[in-house]
mmCIF file of C-alpha atoms and ligand atoms in Angstrom:
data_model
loop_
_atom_site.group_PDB
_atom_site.id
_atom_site.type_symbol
_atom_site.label_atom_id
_atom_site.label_comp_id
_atom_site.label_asym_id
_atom_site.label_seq_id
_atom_site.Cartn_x
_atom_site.Cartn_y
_atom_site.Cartn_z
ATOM 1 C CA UNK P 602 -28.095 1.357 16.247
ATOM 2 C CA UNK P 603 -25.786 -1.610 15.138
ATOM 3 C CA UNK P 604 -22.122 -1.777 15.533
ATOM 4 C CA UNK P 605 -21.735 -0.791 11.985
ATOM 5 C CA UNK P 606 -23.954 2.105 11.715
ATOM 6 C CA UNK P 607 -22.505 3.606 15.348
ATOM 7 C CA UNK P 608 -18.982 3.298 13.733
ATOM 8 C CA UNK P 609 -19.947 5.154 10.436
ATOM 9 C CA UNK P 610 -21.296 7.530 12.584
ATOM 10 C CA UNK P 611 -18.327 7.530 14.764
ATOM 11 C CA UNK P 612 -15.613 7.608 12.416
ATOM 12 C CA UNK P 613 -17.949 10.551 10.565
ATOM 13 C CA UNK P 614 -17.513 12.459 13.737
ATOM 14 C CA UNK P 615 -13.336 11.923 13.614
ATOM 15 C CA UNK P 616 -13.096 9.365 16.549
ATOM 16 C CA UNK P 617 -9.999 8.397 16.628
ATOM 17 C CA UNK P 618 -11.242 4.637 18.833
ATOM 18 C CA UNK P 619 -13.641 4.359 15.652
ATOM 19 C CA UNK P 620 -11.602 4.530 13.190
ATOM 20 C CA UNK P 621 -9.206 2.561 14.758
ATOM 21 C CA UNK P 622 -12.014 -0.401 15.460
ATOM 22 C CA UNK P 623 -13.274 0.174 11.890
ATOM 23 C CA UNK P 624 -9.988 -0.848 10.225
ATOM 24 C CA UNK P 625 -9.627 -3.861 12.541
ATOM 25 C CA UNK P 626 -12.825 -4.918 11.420
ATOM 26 C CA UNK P 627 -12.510 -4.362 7.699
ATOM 27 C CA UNK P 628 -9.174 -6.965 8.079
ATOM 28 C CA UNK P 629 -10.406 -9.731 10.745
ATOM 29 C CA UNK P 630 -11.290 -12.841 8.184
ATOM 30 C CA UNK P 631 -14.139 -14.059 10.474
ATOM 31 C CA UNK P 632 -17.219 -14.396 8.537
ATOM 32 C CA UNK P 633 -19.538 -12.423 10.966
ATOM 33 C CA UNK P 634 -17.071 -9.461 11.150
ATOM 34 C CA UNK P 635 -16.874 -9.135 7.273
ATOM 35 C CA UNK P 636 -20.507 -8.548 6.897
ATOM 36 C CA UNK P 637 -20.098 -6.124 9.481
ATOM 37 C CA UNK P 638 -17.804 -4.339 7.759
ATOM 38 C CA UNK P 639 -19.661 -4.461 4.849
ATOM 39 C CA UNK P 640 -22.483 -2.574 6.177
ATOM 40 C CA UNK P 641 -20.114 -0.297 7.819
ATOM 41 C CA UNK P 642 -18.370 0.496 4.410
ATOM 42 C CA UNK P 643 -21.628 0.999 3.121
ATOM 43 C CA UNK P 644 -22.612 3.310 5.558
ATOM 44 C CA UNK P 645 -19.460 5.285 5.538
ATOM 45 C CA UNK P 646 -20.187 9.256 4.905
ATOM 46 C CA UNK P 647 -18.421 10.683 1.710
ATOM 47 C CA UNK P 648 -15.134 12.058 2.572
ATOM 48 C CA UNK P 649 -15.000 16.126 2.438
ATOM 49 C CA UNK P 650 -12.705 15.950 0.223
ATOM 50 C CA UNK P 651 -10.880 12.603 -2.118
ATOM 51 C CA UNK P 652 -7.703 12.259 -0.097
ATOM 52 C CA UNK P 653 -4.292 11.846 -2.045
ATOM 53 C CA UNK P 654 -3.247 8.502 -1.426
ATOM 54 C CA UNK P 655 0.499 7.873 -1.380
ATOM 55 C CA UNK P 656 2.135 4.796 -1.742
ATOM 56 C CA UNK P 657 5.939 4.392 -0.762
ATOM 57 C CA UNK P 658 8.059 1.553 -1.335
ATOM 58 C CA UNK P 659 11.936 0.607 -1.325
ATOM 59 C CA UNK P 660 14.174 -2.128 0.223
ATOM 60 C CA UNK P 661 14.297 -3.180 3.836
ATOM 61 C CA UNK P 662 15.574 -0.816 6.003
ATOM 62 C CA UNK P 663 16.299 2.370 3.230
ATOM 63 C CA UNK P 664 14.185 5.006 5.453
ATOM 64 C CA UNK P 665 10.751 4.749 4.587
ATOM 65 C CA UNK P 666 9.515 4.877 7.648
ATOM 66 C CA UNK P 667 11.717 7.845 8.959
ATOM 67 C CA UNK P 668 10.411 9.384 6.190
ATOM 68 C CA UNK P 669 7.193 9.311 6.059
ATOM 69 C CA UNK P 670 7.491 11.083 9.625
ATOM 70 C CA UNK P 671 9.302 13.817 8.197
ATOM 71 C CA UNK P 672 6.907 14.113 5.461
ATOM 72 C CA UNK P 673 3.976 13.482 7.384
ATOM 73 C CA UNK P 674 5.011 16.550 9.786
ATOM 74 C CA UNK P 675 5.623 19.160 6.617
ATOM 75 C CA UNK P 676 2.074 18.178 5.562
ATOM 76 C CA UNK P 677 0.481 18.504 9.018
ATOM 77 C CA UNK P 678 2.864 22.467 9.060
ATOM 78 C CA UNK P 679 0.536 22.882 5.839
ATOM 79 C CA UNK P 680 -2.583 22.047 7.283
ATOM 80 C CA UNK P 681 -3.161 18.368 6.025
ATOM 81 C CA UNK P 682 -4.180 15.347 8.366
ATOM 82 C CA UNK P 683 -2.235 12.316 7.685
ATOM 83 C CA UNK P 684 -3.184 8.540 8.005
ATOM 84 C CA UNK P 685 -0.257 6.142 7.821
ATOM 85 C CA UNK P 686 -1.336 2.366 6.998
ATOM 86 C CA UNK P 687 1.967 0.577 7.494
ATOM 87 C CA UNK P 688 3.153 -3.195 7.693
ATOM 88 C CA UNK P 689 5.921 -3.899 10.106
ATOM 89 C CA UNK P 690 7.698 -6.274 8.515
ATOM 90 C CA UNK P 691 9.362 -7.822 12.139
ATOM 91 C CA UNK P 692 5.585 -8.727 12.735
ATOM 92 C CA UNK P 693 6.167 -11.530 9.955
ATOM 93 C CA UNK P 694 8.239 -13.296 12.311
ATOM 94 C CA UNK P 695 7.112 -11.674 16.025
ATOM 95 C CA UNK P 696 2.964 -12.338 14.889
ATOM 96 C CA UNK P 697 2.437 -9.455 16.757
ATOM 97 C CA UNK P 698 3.105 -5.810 14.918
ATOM 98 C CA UNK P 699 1.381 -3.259 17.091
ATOM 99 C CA UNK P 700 4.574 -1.327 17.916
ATOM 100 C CA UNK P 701 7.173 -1.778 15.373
ATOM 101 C CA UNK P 702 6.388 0.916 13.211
ATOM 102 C CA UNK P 703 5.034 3.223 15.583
ATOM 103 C CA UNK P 704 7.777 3.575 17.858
ATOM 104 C CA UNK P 705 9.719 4.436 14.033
ATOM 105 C CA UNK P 706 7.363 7.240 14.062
ATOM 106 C CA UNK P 707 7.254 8.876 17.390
ATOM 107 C CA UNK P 708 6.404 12.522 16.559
ATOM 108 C CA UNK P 709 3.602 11.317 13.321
ATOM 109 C CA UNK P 710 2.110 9.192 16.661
ATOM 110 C CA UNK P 711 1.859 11.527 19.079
ATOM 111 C CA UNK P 712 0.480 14.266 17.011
ATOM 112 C CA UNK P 713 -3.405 14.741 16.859
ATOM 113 C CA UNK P 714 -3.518 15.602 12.932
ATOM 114 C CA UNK P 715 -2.105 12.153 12.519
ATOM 115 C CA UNK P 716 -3.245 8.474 12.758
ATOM 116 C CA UNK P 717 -0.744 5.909 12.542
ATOM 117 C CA UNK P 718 -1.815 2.505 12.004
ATOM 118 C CA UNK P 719 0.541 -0.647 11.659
ATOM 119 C CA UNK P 720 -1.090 -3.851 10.495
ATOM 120 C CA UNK P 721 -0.178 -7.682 10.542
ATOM 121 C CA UNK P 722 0.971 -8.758 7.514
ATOM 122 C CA UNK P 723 0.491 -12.215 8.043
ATOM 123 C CA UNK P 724 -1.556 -14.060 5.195
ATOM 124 C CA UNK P 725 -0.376 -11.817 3.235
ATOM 125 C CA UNK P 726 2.348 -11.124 0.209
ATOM 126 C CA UNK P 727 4.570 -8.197 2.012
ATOM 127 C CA UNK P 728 2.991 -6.277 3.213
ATOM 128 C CA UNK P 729 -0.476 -4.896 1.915
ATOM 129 C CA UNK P 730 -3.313 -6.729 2.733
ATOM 130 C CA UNK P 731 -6.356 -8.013 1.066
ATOM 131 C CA UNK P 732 -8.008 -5.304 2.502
ATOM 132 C CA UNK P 733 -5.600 -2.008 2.887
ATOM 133 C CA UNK P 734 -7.941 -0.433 0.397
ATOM 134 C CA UNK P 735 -10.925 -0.383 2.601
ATOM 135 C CA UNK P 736 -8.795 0.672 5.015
ATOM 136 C CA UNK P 737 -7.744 3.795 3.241
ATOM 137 C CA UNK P 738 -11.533 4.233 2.566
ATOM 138 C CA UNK P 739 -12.289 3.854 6.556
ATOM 139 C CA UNK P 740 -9.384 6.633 7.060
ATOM 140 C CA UNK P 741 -10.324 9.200 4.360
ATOM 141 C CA UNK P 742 -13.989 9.026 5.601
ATOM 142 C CA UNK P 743 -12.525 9.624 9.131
ATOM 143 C CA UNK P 744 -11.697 13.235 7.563
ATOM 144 C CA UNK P 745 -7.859 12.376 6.735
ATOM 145 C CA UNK P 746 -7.043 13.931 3.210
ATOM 146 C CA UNK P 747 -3.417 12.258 2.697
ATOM 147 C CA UNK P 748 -3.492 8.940 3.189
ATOM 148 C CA UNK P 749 -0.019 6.754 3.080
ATOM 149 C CA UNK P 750 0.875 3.216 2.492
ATOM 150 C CA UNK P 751 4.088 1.780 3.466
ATOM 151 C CA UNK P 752 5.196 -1.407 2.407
ATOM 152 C CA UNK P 753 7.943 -3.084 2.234
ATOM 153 C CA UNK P 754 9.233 -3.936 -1.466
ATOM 154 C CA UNK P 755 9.956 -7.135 -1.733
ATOM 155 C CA UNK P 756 7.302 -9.479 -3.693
ATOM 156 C CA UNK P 757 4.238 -8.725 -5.128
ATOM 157 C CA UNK P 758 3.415 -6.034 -2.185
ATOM 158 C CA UNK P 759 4.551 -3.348 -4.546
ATOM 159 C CA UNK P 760 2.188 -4.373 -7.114
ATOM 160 C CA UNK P 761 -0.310 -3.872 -4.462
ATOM 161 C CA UNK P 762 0.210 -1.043 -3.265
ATOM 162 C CA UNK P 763 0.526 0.772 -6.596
ATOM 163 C CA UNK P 764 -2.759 -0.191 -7.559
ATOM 164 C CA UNK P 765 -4.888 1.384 -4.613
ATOM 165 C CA UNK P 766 -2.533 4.623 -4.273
ATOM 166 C CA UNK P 767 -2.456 7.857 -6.496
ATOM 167 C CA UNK P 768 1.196 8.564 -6.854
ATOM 168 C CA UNK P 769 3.857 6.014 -6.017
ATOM 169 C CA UNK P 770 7.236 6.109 -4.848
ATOM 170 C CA UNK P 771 10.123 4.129 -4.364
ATOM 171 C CA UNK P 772 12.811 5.237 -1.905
ATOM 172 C CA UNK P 773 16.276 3.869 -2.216
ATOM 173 C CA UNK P 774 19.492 4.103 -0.509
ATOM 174 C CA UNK P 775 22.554 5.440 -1.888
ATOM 175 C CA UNK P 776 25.230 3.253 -3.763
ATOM 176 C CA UNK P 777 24.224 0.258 -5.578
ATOM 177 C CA UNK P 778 22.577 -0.720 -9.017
ATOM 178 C CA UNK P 779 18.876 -1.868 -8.975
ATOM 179 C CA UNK P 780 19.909 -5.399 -8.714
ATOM 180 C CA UNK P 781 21.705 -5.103 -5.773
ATOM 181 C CA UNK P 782 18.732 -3.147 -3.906
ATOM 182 C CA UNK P 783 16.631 -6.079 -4.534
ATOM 183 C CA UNK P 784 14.033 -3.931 -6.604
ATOM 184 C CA UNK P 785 12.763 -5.370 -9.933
ATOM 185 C CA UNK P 786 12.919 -3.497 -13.181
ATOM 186 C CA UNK P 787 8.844 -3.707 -12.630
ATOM 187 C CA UNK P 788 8.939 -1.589 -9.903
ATOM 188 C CA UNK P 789 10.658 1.283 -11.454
ATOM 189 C CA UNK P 790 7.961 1.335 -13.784
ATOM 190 C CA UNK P 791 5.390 1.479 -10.986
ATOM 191 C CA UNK P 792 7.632 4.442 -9.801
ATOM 192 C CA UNK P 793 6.175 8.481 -10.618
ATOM 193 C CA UNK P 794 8.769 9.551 -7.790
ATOM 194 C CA UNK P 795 12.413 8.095 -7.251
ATOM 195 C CA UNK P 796 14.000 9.014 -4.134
ATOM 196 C CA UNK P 797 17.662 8.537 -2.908
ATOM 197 C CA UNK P 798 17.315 8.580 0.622
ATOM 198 C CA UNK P 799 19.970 8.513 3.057
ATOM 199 C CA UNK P 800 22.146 11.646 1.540
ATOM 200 C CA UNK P 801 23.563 12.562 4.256
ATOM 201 C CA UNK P 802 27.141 12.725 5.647
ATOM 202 C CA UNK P 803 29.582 10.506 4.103
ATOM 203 C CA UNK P 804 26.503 8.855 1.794
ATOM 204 C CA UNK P 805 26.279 12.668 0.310
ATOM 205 C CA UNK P 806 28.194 12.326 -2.915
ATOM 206 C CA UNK P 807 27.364 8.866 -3.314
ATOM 207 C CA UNK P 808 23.359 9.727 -3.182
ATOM 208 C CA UNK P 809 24.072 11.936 -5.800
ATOM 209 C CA UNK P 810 26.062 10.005 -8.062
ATOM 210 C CA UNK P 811 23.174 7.116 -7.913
ATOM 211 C CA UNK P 812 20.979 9.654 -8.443
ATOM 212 C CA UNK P 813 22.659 10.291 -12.179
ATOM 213 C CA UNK P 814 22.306 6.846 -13.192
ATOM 214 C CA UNK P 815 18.632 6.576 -12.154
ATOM 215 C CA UNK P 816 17.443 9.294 -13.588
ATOM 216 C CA UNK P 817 19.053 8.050 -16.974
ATOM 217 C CA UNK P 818 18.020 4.860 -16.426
ATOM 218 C CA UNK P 819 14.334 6.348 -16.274
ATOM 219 C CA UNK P 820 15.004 7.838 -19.427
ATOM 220 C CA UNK P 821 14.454 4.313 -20.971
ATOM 221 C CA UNK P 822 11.823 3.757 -18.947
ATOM 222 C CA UNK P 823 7.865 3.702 -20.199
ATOM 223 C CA UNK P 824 6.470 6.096 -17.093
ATOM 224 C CA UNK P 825 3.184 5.201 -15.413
ATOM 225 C CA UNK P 826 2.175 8.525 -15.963
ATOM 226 C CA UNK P 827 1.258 10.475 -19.026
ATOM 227 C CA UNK P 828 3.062 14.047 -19.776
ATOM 228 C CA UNK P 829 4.688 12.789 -16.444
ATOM 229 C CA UNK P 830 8.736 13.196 -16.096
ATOM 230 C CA UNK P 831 9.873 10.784 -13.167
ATOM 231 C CA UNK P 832 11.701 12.832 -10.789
ATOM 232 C CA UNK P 833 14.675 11.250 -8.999
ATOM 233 C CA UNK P 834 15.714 13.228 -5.698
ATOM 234 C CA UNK P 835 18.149 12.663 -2.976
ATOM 235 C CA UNK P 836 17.212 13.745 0.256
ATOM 236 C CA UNK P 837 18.054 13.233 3.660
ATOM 237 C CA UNK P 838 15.102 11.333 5.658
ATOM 238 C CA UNK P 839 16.833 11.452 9.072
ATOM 239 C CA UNK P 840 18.175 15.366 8.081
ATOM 240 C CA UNK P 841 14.804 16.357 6.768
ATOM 241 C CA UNK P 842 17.485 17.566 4.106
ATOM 242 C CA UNK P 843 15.125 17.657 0.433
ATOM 243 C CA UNK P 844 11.943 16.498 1.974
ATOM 244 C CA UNK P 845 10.132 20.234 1.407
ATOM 245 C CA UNK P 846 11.307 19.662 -2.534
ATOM 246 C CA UNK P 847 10.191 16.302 -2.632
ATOM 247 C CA UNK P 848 6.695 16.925 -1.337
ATOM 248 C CA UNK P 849 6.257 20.056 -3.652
ATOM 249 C CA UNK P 850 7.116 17.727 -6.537
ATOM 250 C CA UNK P 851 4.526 15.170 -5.339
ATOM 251 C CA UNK P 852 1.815 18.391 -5.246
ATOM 252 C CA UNK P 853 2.902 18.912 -8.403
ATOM 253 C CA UNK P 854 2.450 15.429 -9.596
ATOM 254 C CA UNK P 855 -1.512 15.427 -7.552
ATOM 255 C CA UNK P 856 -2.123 18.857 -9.482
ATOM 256 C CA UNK P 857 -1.147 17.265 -12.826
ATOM 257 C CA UNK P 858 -3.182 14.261 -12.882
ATOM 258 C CA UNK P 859 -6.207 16.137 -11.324
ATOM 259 C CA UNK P 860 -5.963 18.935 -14.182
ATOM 260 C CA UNK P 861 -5.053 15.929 -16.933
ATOM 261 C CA UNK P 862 -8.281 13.443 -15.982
ATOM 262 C CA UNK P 863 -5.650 10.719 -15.235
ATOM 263 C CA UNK P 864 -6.645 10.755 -11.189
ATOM 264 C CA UNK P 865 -9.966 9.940 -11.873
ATOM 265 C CA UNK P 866 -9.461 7.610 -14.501
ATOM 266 C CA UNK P 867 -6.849 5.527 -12.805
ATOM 267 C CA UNK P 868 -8.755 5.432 -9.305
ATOM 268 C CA UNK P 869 -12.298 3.716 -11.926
ATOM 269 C CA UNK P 870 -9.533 1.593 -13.314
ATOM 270 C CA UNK P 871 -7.963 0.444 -10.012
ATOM 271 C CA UNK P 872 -11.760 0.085 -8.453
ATOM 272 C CA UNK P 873 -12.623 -2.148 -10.848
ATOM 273 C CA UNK P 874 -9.302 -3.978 -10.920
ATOM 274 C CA UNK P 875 -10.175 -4.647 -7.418
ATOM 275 C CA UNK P 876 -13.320 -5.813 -7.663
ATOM 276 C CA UNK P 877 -11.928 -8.577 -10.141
ATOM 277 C CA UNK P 878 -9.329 -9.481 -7.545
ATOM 278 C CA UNK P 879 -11.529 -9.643 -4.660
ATOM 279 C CA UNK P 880 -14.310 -11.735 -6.986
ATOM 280 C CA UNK P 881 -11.098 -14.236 -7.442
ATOM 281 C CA UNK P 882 -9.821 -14.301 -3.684
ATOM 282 C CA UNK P 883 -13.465 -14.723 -2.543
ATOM 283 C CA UNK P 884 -14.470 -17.194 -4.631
ATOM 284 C CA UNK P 885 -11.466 -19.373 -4.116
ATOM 285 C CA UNK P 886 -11.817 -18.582 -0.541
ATOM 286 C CA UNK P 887 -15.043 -19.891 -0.508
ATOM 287 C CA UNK P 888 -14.315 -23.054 -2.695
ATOM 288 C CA UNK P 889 -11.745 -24.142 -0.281
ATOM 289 C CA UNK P 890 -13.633 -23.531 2.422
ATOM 290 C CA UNK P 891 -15.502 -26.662 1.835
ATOM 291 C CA UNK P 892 -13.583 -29.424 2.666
ATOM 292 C CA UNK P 893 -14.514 -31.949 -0.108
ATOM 293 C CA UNK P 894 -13.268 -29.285 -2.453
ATOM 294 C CA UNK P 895 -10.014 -28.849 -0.238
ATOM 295 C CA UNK P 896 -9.460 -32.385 -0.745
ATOM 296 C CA UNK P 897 -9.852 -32.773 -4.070
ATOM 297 C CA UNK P 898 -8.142 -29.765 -5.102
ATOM 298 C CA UNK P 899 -4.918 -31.256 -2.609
ATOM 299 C CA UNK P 900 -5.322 -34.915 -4.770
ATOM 300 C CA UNK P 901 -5.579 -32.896 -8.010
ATOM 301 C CA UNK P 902 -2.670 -30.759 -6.960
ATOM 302 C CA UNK P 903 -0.420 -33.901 -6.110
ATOM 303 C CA UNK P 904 -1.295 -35.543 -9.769
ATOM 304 C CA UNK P 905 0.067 -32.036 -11.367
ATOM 305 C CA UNK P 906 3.023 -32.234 -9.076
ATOM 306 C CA UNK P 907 4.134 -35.216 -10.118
ATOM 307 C CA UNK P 908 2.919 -34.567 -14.421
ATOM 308 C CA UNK P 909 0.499 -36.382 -14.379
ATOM 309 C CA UNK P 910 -2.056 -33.733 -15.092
ATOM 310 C CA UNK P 911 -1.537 -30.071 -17.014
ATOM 311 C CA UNK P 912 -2.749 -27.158 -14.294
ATOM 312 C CA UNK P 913 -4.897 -25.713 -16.995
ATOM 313 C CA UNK P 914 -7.099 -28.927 -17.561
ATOM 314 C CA UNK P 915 -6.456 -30.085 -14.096
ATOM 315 C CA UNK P 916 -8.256 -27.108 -12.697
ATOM 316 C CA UNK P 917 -11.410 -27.010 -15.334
ATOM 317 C CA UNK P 918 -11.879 -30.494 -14.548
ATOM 318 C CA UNK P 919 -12.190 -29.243 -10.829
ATOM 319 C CA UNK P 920 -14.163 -26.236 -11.661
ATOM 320 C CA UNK P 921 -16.398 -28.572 -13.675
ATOM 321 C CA UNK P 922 -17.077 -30.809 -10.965
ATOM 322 C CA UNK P 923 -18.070 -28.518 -8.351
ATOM 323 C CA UNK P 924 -20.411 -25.776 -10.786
HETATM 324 N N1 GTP L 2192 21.857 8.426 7.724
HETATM 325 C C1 GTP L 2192 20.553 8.262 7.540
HETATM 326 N N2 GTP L 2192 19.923 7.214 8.126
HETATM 327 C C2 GTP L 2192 18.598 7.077 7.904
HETATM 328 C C3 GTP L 2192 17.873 7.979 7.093
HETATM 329 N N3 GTP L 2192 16.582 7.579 7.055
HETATM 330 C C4 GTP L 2192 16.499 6.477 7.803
HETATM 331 N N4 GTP L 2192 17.714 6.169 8.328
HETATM 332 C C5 GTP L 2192 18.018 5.050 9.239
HETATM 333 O O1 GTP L 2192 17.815 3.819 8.568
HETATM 334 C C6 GTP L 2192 17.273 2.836 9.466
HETATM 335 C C7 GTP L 2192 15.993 2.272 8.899
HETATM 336 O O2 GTP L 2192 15.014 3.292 8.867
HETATM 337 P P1 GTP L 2192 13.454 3.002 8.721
HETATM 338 O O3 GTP L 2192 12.795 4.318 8.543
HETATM 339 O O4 GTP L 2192 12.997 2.136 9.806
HETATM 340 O O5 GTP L 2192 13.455 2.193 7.359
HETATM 341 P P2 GTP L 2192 12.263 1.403 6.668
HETATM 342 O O6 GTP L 2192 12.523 1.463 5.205
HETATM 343 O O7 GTP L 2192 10.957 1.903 7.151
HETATM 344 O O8 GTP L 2192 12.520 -0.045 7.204
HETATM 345 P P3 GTP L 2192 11.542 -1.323 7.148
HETATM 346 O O9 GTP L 2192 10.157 -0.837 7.417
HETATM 347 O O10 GTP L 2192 12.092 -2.198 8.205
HETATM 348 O O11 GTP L 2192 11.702 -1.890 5.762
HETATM 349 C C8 GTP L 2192 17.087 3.552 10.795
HETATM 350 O O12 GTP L 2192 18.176 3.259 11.615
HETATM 351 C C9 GTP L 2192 17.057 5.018 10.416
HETATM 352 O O13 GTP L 2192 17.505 5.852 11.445
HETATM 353 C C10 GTP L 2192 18.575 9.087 6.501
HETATM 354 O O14 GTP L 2192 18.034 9.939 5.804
HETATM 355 N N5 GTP L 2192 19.909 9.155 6.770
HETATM 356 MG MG1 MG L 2193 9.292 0.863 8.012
#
């Protein structure tokens, strides 16, 4: 058997090494490992059951990570297994990102109905990578019906993330406006879930209080979700204080779009969103893979710098030249 038909096999079979070999070669950019992984995704057996994917996203540092453990340990108490795909965002500066996040999550680690997975974010914006959606495929074949994404919001990571997860949530801190958080007006929009994290001790009142002015701030909101009333909770992360209410909400949220359609609908949408993006980043890819085109595309770039050239003609000409 190949590598790529052992590792379906594998990963079919819940091996943990698998899985964990599968995702590393789903993300390694070398040519020979991609077609690998091709075959392997090919060959991957159809998950028991769709997993919920959740996406969570908020400012540097607001708890996302501390809560996801929490979470992820409630849903393990109710009999789920839980994959965590997470970028630490230290690795953008140490290269190296292998225990970051899952020394954040000691318990979620250690425990057997969980797989905990941080990636590299290098090469890419924030956080989720150009292929984080394979991964989740890798881990729900692996048997794992909730599947999370962590990523940190800042940049287009949120944009991402939303469109390869199922429900999405942003997790703030008590205290200050939107602007002050760092997180665009966009990414409320992305929102189904708001969370106030950190309502605890002398944050309490303030959590609350920020809570109020997001949830009317929602109110003028378009939501992502039809029939779909954003909730905005505070809850203690650290506390596990409003995590058991914010999980039932999120069931409630998984049984609405099952019952409504909308699941289905938005994961065709998002698949074939990402074939379009992945048709774009590999064809580029390829095109500046060739050096002559690398060249001329760096010549043609420095004319448009300097106005010489308008980006949309500029880049026909290019495309022209080289079809
Ligand atoms: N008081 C309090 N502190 C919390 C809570 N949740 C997280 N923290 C603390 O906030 C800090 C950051 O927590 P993380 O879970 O690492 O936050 P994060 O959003 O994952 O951070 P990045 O991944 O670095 O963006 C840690 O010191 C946590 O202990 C909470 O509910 N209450
Ligand atoms: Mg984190």
């Amino acid at each position: 058997m190949n590598i790529a038909a052992s590792l379906a096999d594998a990963i079919g079979r819940h091996d943990r090494r698998a899985l964990a070999q599968a995702i590393t070669l789903v993300e390694s950019g070398l040519k020979e490992h991609q077609s690998q992984a091709r075959e392997l995704l090919a060959a991957l057996p159809a998950p028991a059951q769709p997993a919920l994917r959740i996406g969570i996203t908020g400012p540097p540092g607001a708890g996302k990570s501390t809560f996801i453990e929490t979470l992820g340990g409630h849903l393990i108490d109710r009999g789920h297994s839980v994959a965590v795909l997470t970028v630490d965002p230290s690795s953008v500066v140490s290269g190296g990102s292998i225990l970051g996040d899952k020394t954040r999550m000691p318990t979620l680690s250690a425990n057997e109905k969980a797989f905990v997975r941080p990636s590299p974010s290098s090469g890419t914006e924030g956080g989720v990578g150009r292929f984080t959606r394979e991964a989740i495929a890798v881990c729900e074949a692996a048997g794992f019906d909730r599947v999370i994404v962590e990523t940190v919001g800042v940049g287009q990571s949120e944009l991402r993330a939303a469109s390869m997860t199922d429900v999405f949530v942003l997790l703030l801190v008590p205290g200050s406006g939107d602007e002050l958080q760092g997180i665009k007006r966009g990414v409320m929009e992305l929102a189904d879930l708001i969370l106030v994290n950190k309502a605890d001790g002398q944050l309490a009142q303030t959590a609350n209080r920020t809570v109020s002015e997001y949830a009317a701030a929602t109110g003028f909101l378009q939501a992502r979700t039809a029939d779909w009333k954003v909730p905005v909770l505070a809850m203690s992360a650290l506390r596990d204080i409003g995590v058991v209410d914010v999980l039932e909400q999120m069931e409630k949220f998984f049984v609405h779009v099952t019952k409504s359609g909308l699941l289905s609908s938005r994961r065709e949408s998002q698949a074939s969103e990402a074939l379009m993006q992945a048709l774009h980043e590999g064809l580029l890819d390829r095109f500046l893979r060739n050096e002559k085109n690398a060249d001329e595309v760096e010549r043609v770039r420095r004319e448009v710098a300097m106005g010489r050239l308008t980006p949309g003609l500029a880049a026909r000409a290019l495309i022209d030249q080289f079809t």
